[in-house]
Each structure stands twice: as structure tokens, then as C-alpha cells.
Amino acid sequence: MAAACPMHMNPPLSYIDPSNVARIEVLPGVTPVRLGGDSIAGTIQVDAAPPLFAATEGSIERAGRLSTFYRSDSSALGGTAVISIASADLSLEYQGSATRAGDYYDGAGERINASRFETLNSQFTAAYRSGNHLFEAQAALQHIPYEGFPNADMDMQGNVAAFFNVRYGGGYGWGDLHINAYYDHIRHEMNGNSPERYPPNVSITGFGEFPTRERGQDFGYRVDASILASMQDTVRIGNELHGQTLDDRWPGPPAGMMFDYVSLNNATRMQWGTFAEWERWWSDRWTTLLGVRNDTVRMDTGPVQGYDGIDPPAAAFNATHRARVDVNFDSTLLARFRPDDREDYTLGLARKNRSANLYERYAWGTNTIGTITWFGDGNGYTGNPDLKPETADTASVSGNWHDRDARAWQLRVTAYFTAVQNYIGVLPLCAPACSGMPASQLIFANQKARLYGTDGKAAYTLSDNAVSGVLRITGSAGYVHGEDLSTRTPLYHVMPLHGVMALEHEFGGWSSALRFHAVARNTDVDPMRLEPPTPGYSLVELRTAYQWRNLRLDFAISNLLDRQYASSLGGTWQSALYPPGYAGATFRPLPAAGRSFDTGFSVKF
């Protein structure tokens, strides 16, 4: 699902309630081509909970779940209700959830305006199975009446999304077949003079309401098959379509303008992908996976206009040929060597491509009001129709060491290097001195970039017995360096050295953890985007949960020591740029939340 918003306020994961997530897998570095194209980075795979069926023929199983939670820092309150009825071959389920939160407070007790939100989700699923065949249909509706974005210069004033999914999965003598199709319709609205953001007597535009309205659609299908070619070989083939339409208009009359500002006029982006993979088990020790993929991306948009109806940049944009077609080819090679049952090593090589999105290519505005600003930094961005697809060559190597059962101890380390041709970076159009705002006007441009880094995870069991339970210590750390080789500046929004160490305990129905987070100071910032440096910080978090039969109680204290800090990837504090008596840009990093006492309760029946 693509963002139907010039500020990317509705990313894909915002459309699934956390209570409906069964599994999340993060795949850094080189990933198989079957997991998707039009991407140069790793992959995040999210699986919703599968349908449930009765265990025996002729029986009917009814089930339900109620859960609720509360977070003290933002007075967030939410809940989920799930009910289902199923026979051995038919399953029906309904899930509803709602969350409402106020503005949060940082570690110094300062209120962060425009950080409150409210979400409502409803979802109905029907599934039927017959032998090795499963048919599933799903319909869902999401309504977000309001969501504040303190690192943006607008707030979401409404987001309504309705989507439909149909899926089929079947097992045959030759292998497996999967088919799915989906359709999603989104209505989105924002406001740049939201009363939750600024005092009543402050208008950043000078003419009151400053709304935007977007209408978007996502639709597509995917067909893939896994074929058992021999005892040692598996071949996977597939074809998919991801389509997007988006209309982005900023109403003029409420803002005192003559015409509506048309940012995207029924823009379209169609991605057709075809892939093939060959996995071979050469022996008990050696496995290889070779994959190739083609993605053809076609984009276009209609004529646009400015608030005055005769904006010269709009006229110049309309006079150009706007349709673009990118033909991209990806390839990956993964080789895994397992000398024994205590260690394994993986080498990955990949060439991956990503075409520009609709805003990177077609956002035509070049003045203070007309540019788009989805990076959370306050800058304005102008699209470039002539952007070439990004091409990334990546090499990664990882080692995994553990005891025979992977229970007493484990260590995993991954190192990677990526060189990006035609990296979509930015060049300046107008510095703060002439843009009329405390930010820069930037245009997307193809450049060269380089990234390298390492990730590590470790676990060690201190004790495991019936008297004291299981006590283990876990840790993870990551480092990445990114550089724009064309401008000789650091890449924007790169996480500095960071790590987590935890002491975990399980005993009977209890499971607890004491976590220590540490993040180094971030000084490798992008000066062109006026990215502010952030100090290093450390946090302590305490969590415990108790499970008794069908009841579960959770309690946590996040930011236990109430530290005042700013996340390195949090952007700038835009909702604090225009306080009463405002005298200039502050561009402070957005403060993170202070100490919060969190509780949760759930019951299954």
C-alpha cells in the first residue's frame, strides 16, 4: 500500500492494528526476489493472524478475545474485541479496535503539541478450506478522525480507508500455488492551521484554514507457485501487479485563494513484476538460492494548476511530456554453508532497483506553499520527472553460532556493503534566506551513495531449571554509515551506533524483562536538509506479564528514569516553530516521550 499523502502520514503499517499482527520478520541486506521488487533495501514482512477452524468434523467452535491497554504519558486508552465461529471447513471472524491518545509529554514535562491521535478499525474475515485448499476473503474499514504530526507542518484531519482482499492457497502433487488480489480506497485530509497545533491567535499562513484533500486507490494481484522439481531442487515463479492512483488537491476558497491548488491530477503508478527463483540443496551443508526479477513501472499524471490559476511553473509542467516508463531487472544470490549443527554462514549478493514514487517525480511546486514535506524536517521538496531508477549493488555476509539446540547461547553477526547508482537525493533550489520560511527549498536529483554497516544479536541463558525458571541475557547492536558521494555529505536520517541489552526471566506464568537502550551521539547529519545533531542517550525499560489460563495482565514502565532525549530519526519539532512571540526558526530535534506507566489486560473465551 502506497502513501496517499504528500507527507506520508499513512504508511503501510498504519493500516493493520497491532493486535492483528501474528508475526513480523525483518530481513536486512539481501532478500529473495519473491518478497517483492521496486526496493533497494531490506524487507519487512508482516503476517496477520491466520483463520481458525474447528479441530474435528461436525463440531462448532466459538471463540473471542477482549483486550485493553492504558499508557499514562499520553493518557492513551485502547481496546480490541474479536469474535469468531468456525466449523472444520468454514471460519468467520470479526475484529474491532479503537485507540485514543492525548498529546504526550517529554522527559522535562513539556507538552508536545499536535501529538494526539484517534484510530478506529473494523475487519471481517471469512475462510473456507477443503483438503489442501484454503479460500479467504477479508473486508476492513479504518477511520482516523485526527492524528497530529509534531514533526510536520500539517496534521491529519481525517483518513478513511476501505480495503478488500481475497486469497487462495493450495497444495498439489507438484508443489504449492498461491493467488491473492486486493483493492483499497483512501480518502485523506490535512490542515496546516489545526487548532490543536497552534494557539487561536496564530496563523502560519495568514489566511486561516489551509486544507488539503487526497483521494487514492491501491489495487493489484499476485500469483506465485512453488514447484518441487526434484528431491534437491525447488523452483518458484510468480507474477504480480501493484497499481496506485492518487489525486491531491488543496482547496483554495477556504484559504482565500482564487483556485484550488492541484498537486497531483489523477496520477497513476503501475508496477508489473515477474520473478523466478531456483533453490538447490547441494548437500546437507550447502544450499544456494538464485533469483531474477523484472519490474516494469509506468507513471503518468494530468495537468496541474496553482492557487492563482496561471502559475508559471504549472504552465511549464503542463507543457512537458509527463508519462514515464522504467524497466528494472533485479538479481540475487544467496549461498548458505552449514558445517555442523552449531554454526552456519550466509553470503548474499544482489542488484536491486527502485523507481521514484509519485511525489518524487511529479510534485511540481517550487514556492513556500507549493512544495511537499514528508521527511519531518520542515524543508520543501520539488519533484523531478526525469529521475532515473535507483540501482543498488549489495554484498552481505553473516555468521550464526549457537549450541546444538540454540537454547543455551547464540550469536549472529551480519555485515553489508551497498553502492547506489542514481540514488534519489536532493539539490538546493532556494536557501532559507530567500524561501520565506525557516527551511530550504530542495529538488530531487539522481546522485551516488554508499552505505556499509553491521548488525549483531546475542543471547546467553544464565539458568534454566524448575526452581528458578529461565534467566537469560540478550543483546543487539547496529551500526551503519551512509554517504552521498555526489555532494560529499552524510546521508539523511542515518541511525548512529545503537544497542539494546536485556535481562529476561520466565517462571511459570510470569515473563519479565529489564532492558537498557543506548544510542550514540549523531553528528553525521545532512547540512543541506538542515538536519540537527542529536545528543547520545540511554534508556531503561521494565516489563512484566502474567498469564493465568485465559487471562493475561501486562505492566511496563517505559523511559523508567524519565530521561529527556530526542530520537535521531524523530525529525524536527515543527509544532513548536510558531509559538506566541515567535522570533525565528528553532529547528529543535523533536523531543521523545517521557516516563510512562503502561498496563494491559486481555481475556480469551
Short mmCIF file of N, CA, C and O in Angstrom, two decimals, residues 173-280:
data_model
loop_
_atom_site.label_atom_id
_atom_site.label_comp_id
_atom_site.label_asym_id
_atom_site.label_seq_id
_atom_site.Cartn_x
_atom_site.Cartn_y
_atom_site.Cartn_z
N GLY A 173 0.38 -32.12 -5.99
CA GLY A 173 1.47 -33.09 -6.02
C GLY A 173 2.77 -32.48 -6.49
O GLY A 173 3.85 -32.93 -6.11
N TRP A 174 2.69 -31.46 -7.31
CA TRP A 174 3.90 -30.82 -7.84
C TRP A 174 4.43 -29.68 -6.99
O TRP A 174 5.53 -29.18 -7.21
N GLY A 175 3.61 -29.20 -5.99
CA GLY A 175 4.05 -28.09 -5.15
C GLY A 175 2.87 -27.29 -4.63
O GLY A 175 1.77 -27.82 -4.42
N ASP A 176 3.07 -25.99 -4.43
CA ASP A 176 2.06 -25.10 -3.86
C ASP A 176 1.74 -23.96 -4.82
O ASP A 176 2.61 -23.49 -5.57
N LEU A 177 0.47 -23.51 -4.74
CA LEU A 177 0.02 -22.38 -5.55
C LEU A 177 -0.67 -21.38 -4.65
O LEU A 177 -1.50 -21.75 -3.81
N HIS A 178 -0.33 -20.09 -4.83
CA HIS A 178 -0.94 -19.01 -4.04
C HIS A 178 -1.42 -17.91 -4.98
O HIS A 178 -0.69 -17.50 -5.89
N ILE A 179 -2.64 -17.44 -4.74
CA ILE A 179 -3.22 -16.36 -5.53
C ILE A 179 -3.88 -15.38 -4.57
O ILE A 179 -4.58 -15.79 -3.64
N ASN A 180 -3.63 -14.11 -4.77
CA ASN A 180 -4.36 -13.11 -3.98
C ASN A 180 -4.58 -11.85 -4.82
O ASN A 180 -3.84 -11.55 -5.75
N ALA A 181 -5.66 -11.15 -4.50
CA ALA A 181 -5.99 -9.89 -5.15
C ALA A 181 -6.52 -8.93 -4.09
O ALA A 181 -7.07 -9.36 -3.06
N TYR A 182 -6.34 -7.63 -4.31
CA TYR A 182 -6.73 -6.65 -3.30
C TYR A 182 -7.16 -5.34 -3.95
O TYR A 182 -6.79 -5.02 -5.08
N TYR A 183 -7.96 -4.61 -3.20
CA TYR A 183 -8.38 -3.25 -3.61
C TYR A 183 -8.51 -2.41 -2.35
O TYR A 183 -9.08 -2.85 -1.34
N ASP A 184 -7.99 -1.19 -2.41
CA ASP A 184 -8.00 -0.30 -1.25
C ASP A 184 -8.37 1.10 -1.72
O ASP A 184 -7.79 1.60 -2.69
N HIS A 185 -9.31 1.73 -1.05
CA HIS A 185 -9.73 3.10 -1.39
C HIS A 185 -9.51 3.99 -0.17
O HIS A 185 -9.94 3.66 0.94
N ILE A 186 -8.85 5.14 -0.40
CA ILE A 186 -8.45 6.02 0.70
C ILE A 186 -8.94 7.43 0.44
O ILE A 186 -8.78 7.97 -0.66
N ARG A 187 -9.51 8.04 1.47
CA ARG A 187 -9.82 9.47 1.48
C ARG A 187 -9.03 10.09 2.62
O ARG A 187 -9.14 9.66 3.77
N HIS A 188 -8.27 11.12 2.30
CA HIS A 188 -7.31 11.68 3.26
C HIS A 188 -7.45 13.20 3.27
O HIS A 188 -7.64 13.82 2.22
N GLU A 189 -7.34 13.80 4.47
CA GLU A 189 -7.45 15.25 4.58
C GLU A 189 -6.50 15.76 5.65
O GLU A 189 -6.34 15.14 6.71
N MET A 190 -5.88 16.92 5.37
CA MET A 190 -4.97 17.54 6.33
C MET A 190 -5.33 19.02 6.49
O MET A 190 -6.11 19.57 5.73
N ASN A 191 -4.70 19.64 7.49
CA ASN A 191 -4.91 21.07 7.74
C ASN A 191 -3.62 21.65 8.28
O ASN A 191 -3.02 21.12 9.22
N GLY A 192 -3.17 22.75 7.70
CA GLY A 192 -1.94 23.40 8.13
C GLY A 192 -2.14 24.43 9.22
O GLY A 192 -1.17 24.98 9.72
N ASN A 193 -3.39 24.71 9.59
CA ASN A 193 -3.65 25.64 10.69
C ASN A 193 -4.56 24.97 11.72
O ASN A 193 -5.56 25.51 12.15
N SER A 194 -4.21 23.76 12.08
CA SER A 194 -5.03 22.99 13.01
C SER A 194 -5.04 23.67 14.38
O SER A 194 -4.00 24.09 14.89
N PRO A 195 -6.21 23.80 15.02
CA PRO A 195 -6.26 24.43 16.35
C PRO A 195 -5.53 23.63 17.42
O PRO A 195 -5.17 24.18 18.46
N GLU A 196 -5.32 22.32 17.19
CA GLU A 196 -4.58 21.53 18.17
C GLU A 196 -3.08 21.80 18.12
O GLU A 196 -2.34 21.41 19.00
N ARG A 197 -2.65 22.49 17.07
CA ARG A 197 -1.22 22.70 16.87
C ARG A 197 -0.76 24.07 17.34
O ARG A 197 0.27 24.19 18.02
N TYR A 198 -1.50 25.12 16.97
CA TYR A 198 -1.07 26.48 17.28
C TYR A 198 -2.14 27.19 18.11
O TYR A 198 -3.32 26.85 18.04
N PRO A 199 -1.76 28.20 18.86
CA PRO A 199 -2.74 28.99 19.61
C PRO A 199 -3.75 29.64 18.67
O PRO A 199 -3.46 29.85 17.48
N PRO A 200 -4.96 29.95 19.16
CA PRO A 200 -6.01 30.51 18.29
C PRO A 200 -5.61 31.79 17.57
O PRO A 200 -6.10 32.06 16.48
N ASN A 201 -4.72 32.58 18.16
CA ASN A 201 -4.34 33.84 17.54
C ASN A 201 -3.15 33.72 16.60
O ASN A 201 -2.63 34.72 16.12
N VAL A 202 -2.70 32.49 16.32
CA VAL A 202 -1.54 32.29 15.46
C VAL A 202 -1.99 31.61 14.18
O VAL A 202 -2.64 30.57 14.21
N SER A 203 -1.67 32.22 13.04
CA SER A 203 -1.95 31.63 11.73
C SER A 203 -0.66 31.63 10.93
O SER A 203 -0.13 32.69 10.60
N ILE A 204 -0.13 30.45 10.64
CA ILE A 204 1.16 30.41 9.95
C ILE A 204 1.04 30.85 8.50
O ILE A 204 2.02 31.23 7.88
N THR A 205 -0.16 30.77 7.94
CA THR A 205 -0.34 31.16 6.54
C THR A 205 -0.87 32.57 6.39
O THR A 205 -0.74 33.17 5.33
N GLY A 206 -1.50 33.10 7.43
CA GLY A 206 -2.07 34.44 7.35
C GLY A 206 -3.47 34.47 6.79
O GLY A 206 -4.08 35.54 6.73
N PHE A 207 -4.03 33.31 6.38
CA PHE A 207 -5.39 33.34 5.86
C PHE A 207 -6.23 32.19 6.41
O PHE A 207 -7.03 31.59 5.72
N GLY A 208 -6.02 31.83 7.66
CA GLY A 208 -6.90 30.87 8.33
C GLY A 208 -6.70 29.45 7.85
O GLY A 208 -5.58 28.96 7.80
N GLU A 209 -7.79 28.79 7.51
CA GLU A 209 -7.74 27.38 7.15
C GLU A 209 -6.80 27.13 5.97
O GLU A 209 -6.75 27.90 5.02
N PHE A 210 -6.06 26.03 6.06
CA PHE A 210 -5.14 25.64 4.99
C PHE A 210 -5.27 24.13 4.78
O PHE A 210 -4.43 23.35 5.20
N PRO A 211 -6.35 23.70 4.12
CA PRO A 211 -6.61 22.26 3.99
C PRO A 211 -5.99 21.64 2.75
O PRO A 211 -5.67 22.32 1.78
N THR A 212 -5.84 20.34 2.78
CA THR A 212 -5.50 19.55 1.60
C THR A 212 -6.38 18.31 1.60
O THR A 212 -6.74 17.79 2.66
N ARG A 213 -6.72 17.82 0.42
CA ARG A 213 -7.56 16.63 0.30
C ARG A 213 -6.98 15.71 -0.75
O ARG A 213 -6.66 16.14 -1.86
N GLU A 214 -6.86 14.43 -0.38
CA GLU A 214 -6.31 13.43 -1.27
C GLU A 214 -7.29 12.27 -1.43
O GLU A 214 -7.98 11.90 -0.47
N ARG A 215 -7.32 11.70 -2.63
CA ARG A 215 -8.11 10.51 -2.92
C ARG A 215 -7.18 9.51 -3.60
O ARG A 215 -6.58 9.81 -4.63
N GLY A 216 -7.08 8.32 -3.02
CA GLY A 216 -6.15 7.34 -3.56
C GLY A 216 -6.74 5.95 -3.64
O GLY A 216 -7.71 5.62 -2.93
N GLN A 217 -6.17 5.14 -4.50
CA GLN A 217 -6.55 3.74 -4.64
C GLN A 217 -5.30 2.89 -4.77
O GLN A 217 -4.33 3.30 -5.43
N ASP A 218 -5.31 1.74 -4.12
CA ASP A 218 -4.30 0.71 -4.33
C ASP A 218 -5.03 -0.54 -4.80
O ASP A 218 -6.07 -0.92 -4.23
N PHE A 219 -4.49 -1.22 -5.79
CA PHE A 219 -5.13 -2.43 -6.29
C PHE A 219 -4.08 -3.31 -6.94
O PHE A 219 -3.02 -2.82 -7.39
N GLY A 220 -4.35 -4.59 -7.00
CA GLY A 220 -3.39 -5.47 -7.63
C GLY A 220 -3.69 -6.93 -7.38
O GLY A 220 -4.70 -7.30 -6.78
N TYR A 221 -2.78 -7.77 -7.85
CA TYR A 221 -2.90 -9.21 -7.67
C TYR A 221 -1.49 -9.79 -7.57
O TYR A 221 -0.49 -9.15 -7.89
N ARG A 222 -1.45 -11.04 -7.13
CA ARG A 222 -0.18 -11.79 -7.09
C ARG A 222 -0.50 -13.27 -7.29
O ARG A 222 -1.41 -13.81 -6.65
N VAL A 223 0.26 -13.90 -8.18
CA VAL A 223 0.16 -15.34 -8.42
C VAL A 223 1.57 -15.91 -8.31
O VAL A 223 2.48 -15.44 -9.02
N ASP A 224 1.77 -16.86 -7.41
CA ASP A 224 3.09 -17.47 -7.30
C ASP A 224 2.94 -18.96 -7.04
O ASP A 224 1.99 -19.41 -6.40
N ALA A 225 3.89 -19.71 -7.54
CA ALA A 225 3.89 -21.16 -7.40
C ALA A 225 5.27 -21.62 -6.95
O ALA A 225 6.29 -21.08 -7.37
N SER A 226 5.27 -22.63 -6.09
CA SER A 226 6.50 -23.28 -5.63
C SER A 226 6.48 -24.70 -6.16
O SER A 226 5.61 -25.51 -5.79
N ILE A 227 7.42 -25.03 -7.04
CA ILE A 227 7.42 -26.30 -7.76
C ILE A 227 8.57 -27.18 -7.26
O ILE A 227 9.73 -26.75 -7.23
N LEU A 228 8.23 -28.40 -6.85
CA LEU A 228 9.25 -29.36 -6.41
C LEU A 228 9.81 -30.05 -7.65
O LEU A 228 9.26 -31.05 -8.13
N ALA A 229 10.89 -29.50 -8.19
CA ALA A 229 11.45 -30.02 -9.43
C ALA A 229 12.17 -31.35 -9.22
O ALA A 229 12.20 -32.19 -10.13
N SER A 230 12.75 -31.55 -8.04
CA SER A 230 13.43 -32.80 -7.72
C SER A 230 13.57 -32.86 -6.20
O SER A 230 13.12 -31.97 -5.48
N MET A 231 14.23 -33.90 -5.71
CA MET A 231 14.45 -34.02 -4.27
C MET A 231 15.37 -32.92 -3.77
O MET A 231 15.37 -32.60 -2.58
N GLN A 232 16.15 -32.33 -4.66
CA GLN A 232 17.11 -31.31 -4.25
C GLN A 232 16.76 -29.91 -4.75
O GLN A 232 17.36 -28.94 -4.29
N ASP A 233 15.81 -29.80 -5.67
CA ASP A 233 15.55 -28.52 -6.32
C ASP A 233 14.11 -28.06 -6.12
O ASP A 233 13.16 -28.86 -6.28
N THR A 234 13.98 -26.77 -5.81
CA THR A 234 12.68 -26.12 -5.74
C THR A 234 12.73 -24.88 -6.62
O THR A 234 13.65 -24.06 -6.51
N VAL A 235 11.73 -24.74 -7.49
CA VAL A 235 11.63 -23.59 -8.38
C VAL A 235 10.40 -22.80 -7.99
O VAL A 235 9.31 -23.36 -7.82
N ARG A 236 10.56 -21.48 -7.85
CA ARG A 236 9.45 -20.59 -7.52
C ARG A 236 9.30 -19.55 -8.63
O ARG A 236 10.28 -18.91 -9.01
N ILE A 237 8.09 -19.42 -9.12
CA ILE A 237 7.81 -18.43 -10.16
C ILE A 237 6.59 -17.63 -9.74
O ILE A 237 5.74 -18.10 -8.97
N GLY A 238 6.49 -16.41 -10.25
CA GLY A 238 5.34 -15.59 -9.88
C GLY A 238 5.21 -14.35 -10.74
O GLY A 238 6.16 -13.92 -11.42
N ASN A 239 4.00 -13.79 -10.69
CA ASN A 239 3.70 -12.55 -11.41
C ASN A 239 2.79 -11.72 -10.53
O ASN A 239 1.90 -12.26 -9.85
N GLU A 240 3.00 -10.41 -10.52
CA GLU A 240 2.18 -9.55 -9.67
C GLU A 240 2.02 -8.17 -10.28
O GLU A 240 2.83 -7.74 -11.11
N LEU A 241 0.96 -7.51 -9.86
CA LEU A 241 0.67 -6.14 -10.27
C LEU A 241 0.38 -5.32 -9.01
O LEU A 241 -0.39 -5.75 -8.14
N HIS A 242 1.02 -4.16 -8.91
CA HIS A 242 0.71 -3.19 -7.86
C HIS A 242 0.36 -1.88 -8.55
O HIS A 242 1.21 -1.24 -9.17
N GLY A 243 -0.90 -1.48 -8.45
CA GLY A 243 -1.36 -0.25 -9.06
C GLY A 243 -1.74 0.79 -8.03
O GLY A 243 -2.22 0.46 -6.95
N GLN A 244 -1.53 2.06 -8.37
CA GLN A 244 -1.88 3.16 -7.49
C GLN A 244 -2.42 4.32 -8.32
O GLN A 244 -1.86 4.65 -9.37
N THR A 245 -3.51 4.92 -7.85
CA THR A 245 -3.99 6.19 -8.40
C THR A 245 -4.06 7.18 -7.26
O THR A 245 -4.39 6.82 -6.13
N LEU A 246 -3.78 8.45 -7.54
CA LEU A 246 -3.76 9.45 -6.49
C LEU A 246 -4.12 10.82 -7.05
O LEU A 246 -3.54 11.26 -8.04
N ASP A 247 -5.08 11.46 -6.41
CA ASP A 247 -5.47 12.83 -6.74
C ASP A 247 -5.25 13.68 -5.51
O ASP A 247 -5.80 13.39 -4.44
N ASP A 248 -4.44 14.73 -5.63
CA ASP A 248 -4.03 15.56 -4.50
C ASP A 248 -4.37 17.01 -4.81
O ASP A 248 -3.72 17.63 -5.66
N ARG A 249 -5.37 17.57 -4.10
CA ARG A 249 -5.82 18.94 -4.34
C ARG A 249 -5.91 19.69 -3.01
O ARG A 249 -6.37 19.14 -2.02
N TRP A 250 -5.51 20.94 -3.04
CA TRP A 250 -5.53 21.79 -1.86
C TRP A 250 -6.56 22.88 -2.08
O TRP A 250 -6.31 23.82 -2.85
N PRO A 251 -7.75 22.76 -1.46
CA PRO A 251 -8.83 23.72 -1.73
C PRO A 251 -8.40 25.16 -1.51
O PRO A 251 -7.81 25.49 -0.47
N GLY A 252 -8.70 26.02 -2.48
CA GLY A 252 -8.29 27.41 -2.41
C GLY A 252 -9.27 28.34 -1.73
O GLY A 252 -8.87 29.16 -0.90
N PRO A 253 -10.58 28.28 -2.05
CA PRO A 253 -11.52 29.26 -1.48
C PRO A 253 -11.51 29.35 0.04
O PRO A 253 -11.50 30.47 0.58
N PRO A 254 -11.48 28.24 0.81
CA PRO A 254 -11.43 28.40 2.27
C PRO A 254 -10.18 29.13 2.75
O PRO A 254 -10.15 29.72 3.83
N ALA A 255 -9.11 29.06 1.95
CA ALA A 255 -7.87 29.73 2.33
C ALA A 255 -7.74 31.11 1.72
O ALA A 255 -6.71 31.74 1.80
N GLY A 256 -8.79 31.60 1.07
CA GLY A 256 -8.76 32.93 0.48
C GLY A 256 -8.10 32.99 -0.87
O GLY A 256 -7.75 34.08 -1.35
N MET A 257 -7.94 31.84 -1.54
CA MET A 257 -7.30 31.81 -2.85
C MET A 257 -8.37 31.77 -3.95
O MET A 257 -9.53 31.46 -3.71
N MET A 258 -7.94 32.04 -5.20
CA MET A 258 -8.88 32.07 -6.31
C MET A 258 -9.26 30.66 -6.78
O MET A 258 -10.40 30.39 -7.13
N PHE A 259 -8.26 29.75 -6.80
CA PHE A 259 -8.49 28.42 -7.36
C PHE A 259 -7.94 27.36 -6.39
O PHE A 259 -7.17 27.67 -5.47
N ASP A 260 -8.33 26.12 -6.63
CA ASP A 260 -7.72 25.01 -5.92
C ASP A 260 -6.30 24.80 -6.44
O ASP A 260 -6.04 24.95 -7.64
N TYR A 261 -5.41 24.46 -5.53
CA TYR A 261 -4.06 24.09 -5.92
C TYR A 261 -4.09 22.59 -6.26
O TYR A 261 -4.46 21.75 -5.43
N VAL A 262 -3.71 22.23 -7.48
CA VAL A 262 -3.71 20.84 -7.92
C VAL A 262 -2.27 20.34 -7.90
O VAL A 262 -1.46 20.72 -8.76
N SER A 263 -1.96 19.52 -6.91
CA SER A 263 -0.60 18.98 -6.78
C SER A 263 -0.39 17.76 -7.67
O SER A 263 0.59 17.68 -8.41
N LEU A 264 -1.32 16.80 -7.60
CA LEU A 264 -1.32 15.64 -8.48
C LEU A 264 -2.72 15.50 -9.06
O LEU A 264 -3.70 15.45 -8.31
N ASN A 265 -2.82 15.42 -10.37
CA ASN A 265 -4.12 15.34 -11.04
C ASN A 265 -4.33 13.91 -11.54
O ASN A 265 -3.87 13.55 -12.63
N ASN A 266 -4.99 13.11 -10.69
CA ASN A 266 -5.28 11.71 -11.05
C ASN A 266 -4.03 11.00 -11.56
O ASN A 266 -4.02 10.39 -12.63
N ALA A 267 -2.98 11.08 -10.77
CA ALA A 267 -1.72 10.43 -11.13
C ALA A 267 -1.87 8.91 -11.01
O ALA A 267 -2.63 8.40 -10.18
N THR A 268 -1.12 8.19 -11.82
CA THR A 268 -1.15 6.73 -11.80
C THR A 268 0.27 6.18 -11.74
O THR A 268 1.21 6.76 -12.30
N ARG A 269 0.40 5.05 -11.04
CA ARG A 269 1.68 4.34 -10.98
C ARG A 269 1.38 2.84 -11.02
O ARG A 269 0.73 2.30 -10.13
N MET A 270 1.83 2.19 -12.08
CA MET A 270 1.56 0.77 -12.29
C MET A 270 2.88 0.01 -12.31
O MET A 270 3.79 0.34 -13.07
N GLN A 271 2.97 -1.00 -11.45
CA GLN A 271 4.18 -1.82 -11.37
C GLN A 271 3.82 -3.27 -11.67
O GLN A 271 3.06 -3.91 -10.94
N TRP A 272 4.35 -3.80 -12.79
CA TRP A 272 4.17 -5.20 -13.14
C TRP A 272 5.48 -5.92 -12.83
O TRP A 272 6.55 -5.53 -13.30
N GLY A 273 5.39 -6.99 -12.06
CA GLY A 273 6.58 -7.73 -11.69
C GLY A 273 6.47 -9.21 -12.00
O GLY A 273 5.42 -9.82 -11.81
N THR A 274 7.57 -9.80 -12.48
CA THR A 274 7.66 -11.22 -12.75
C THR A 274 8.98 -11.73 -12.19
O THR A 274 10.02 -11.09 -12.40
N PHE A 275 8.94 -12.86 -11.48
CA PHE A 275 10.16 -13.34 -10.87
C PHE A 275 10.28 -14.86 -11.02
O PHE A 275 9.29 -15.58 -11.24
N ALA A 276 11.51 -15.35 -10.88
CA ALA A 276 11.80 -16.78 -10.87
C ALA A 276 12.96 -17.03 -9.91
O ALA A 276 13.94 -16.26 -9.91
N GLU A 277 12.83 -18.08 -9.10
CA GLU A 277 13.88 -18.45 -8.14
C GLU A 277 14.18 -19.94 -8.25
O GLU A 277 13.27 -20.75 -8.50
N TRP A 278 15.44 -20.26 -8.05
CA TRP A 278 15.87 -21.66 -8.02
C TRP A 278 16.65 -21.90 -6.73
O TRP A 278 17.69 -21.30 -6.51
N GLU A 279 16.09 -22.76 -5.89
CA GLU A 279 16.75 -23.14 -4.64
C GLU A 279 17.22 -24.58 -4.76
O GLU A 279 16.44 -25.48 -5.12
N ARG A 280 18.49 -24.81 -4.44
CA ARG A 280 19.05 -26.16 -4.55
C ARG A 280 19.81 -26.53 -3.28
O ARG A 280 20.61 -25.75 -2.76
#
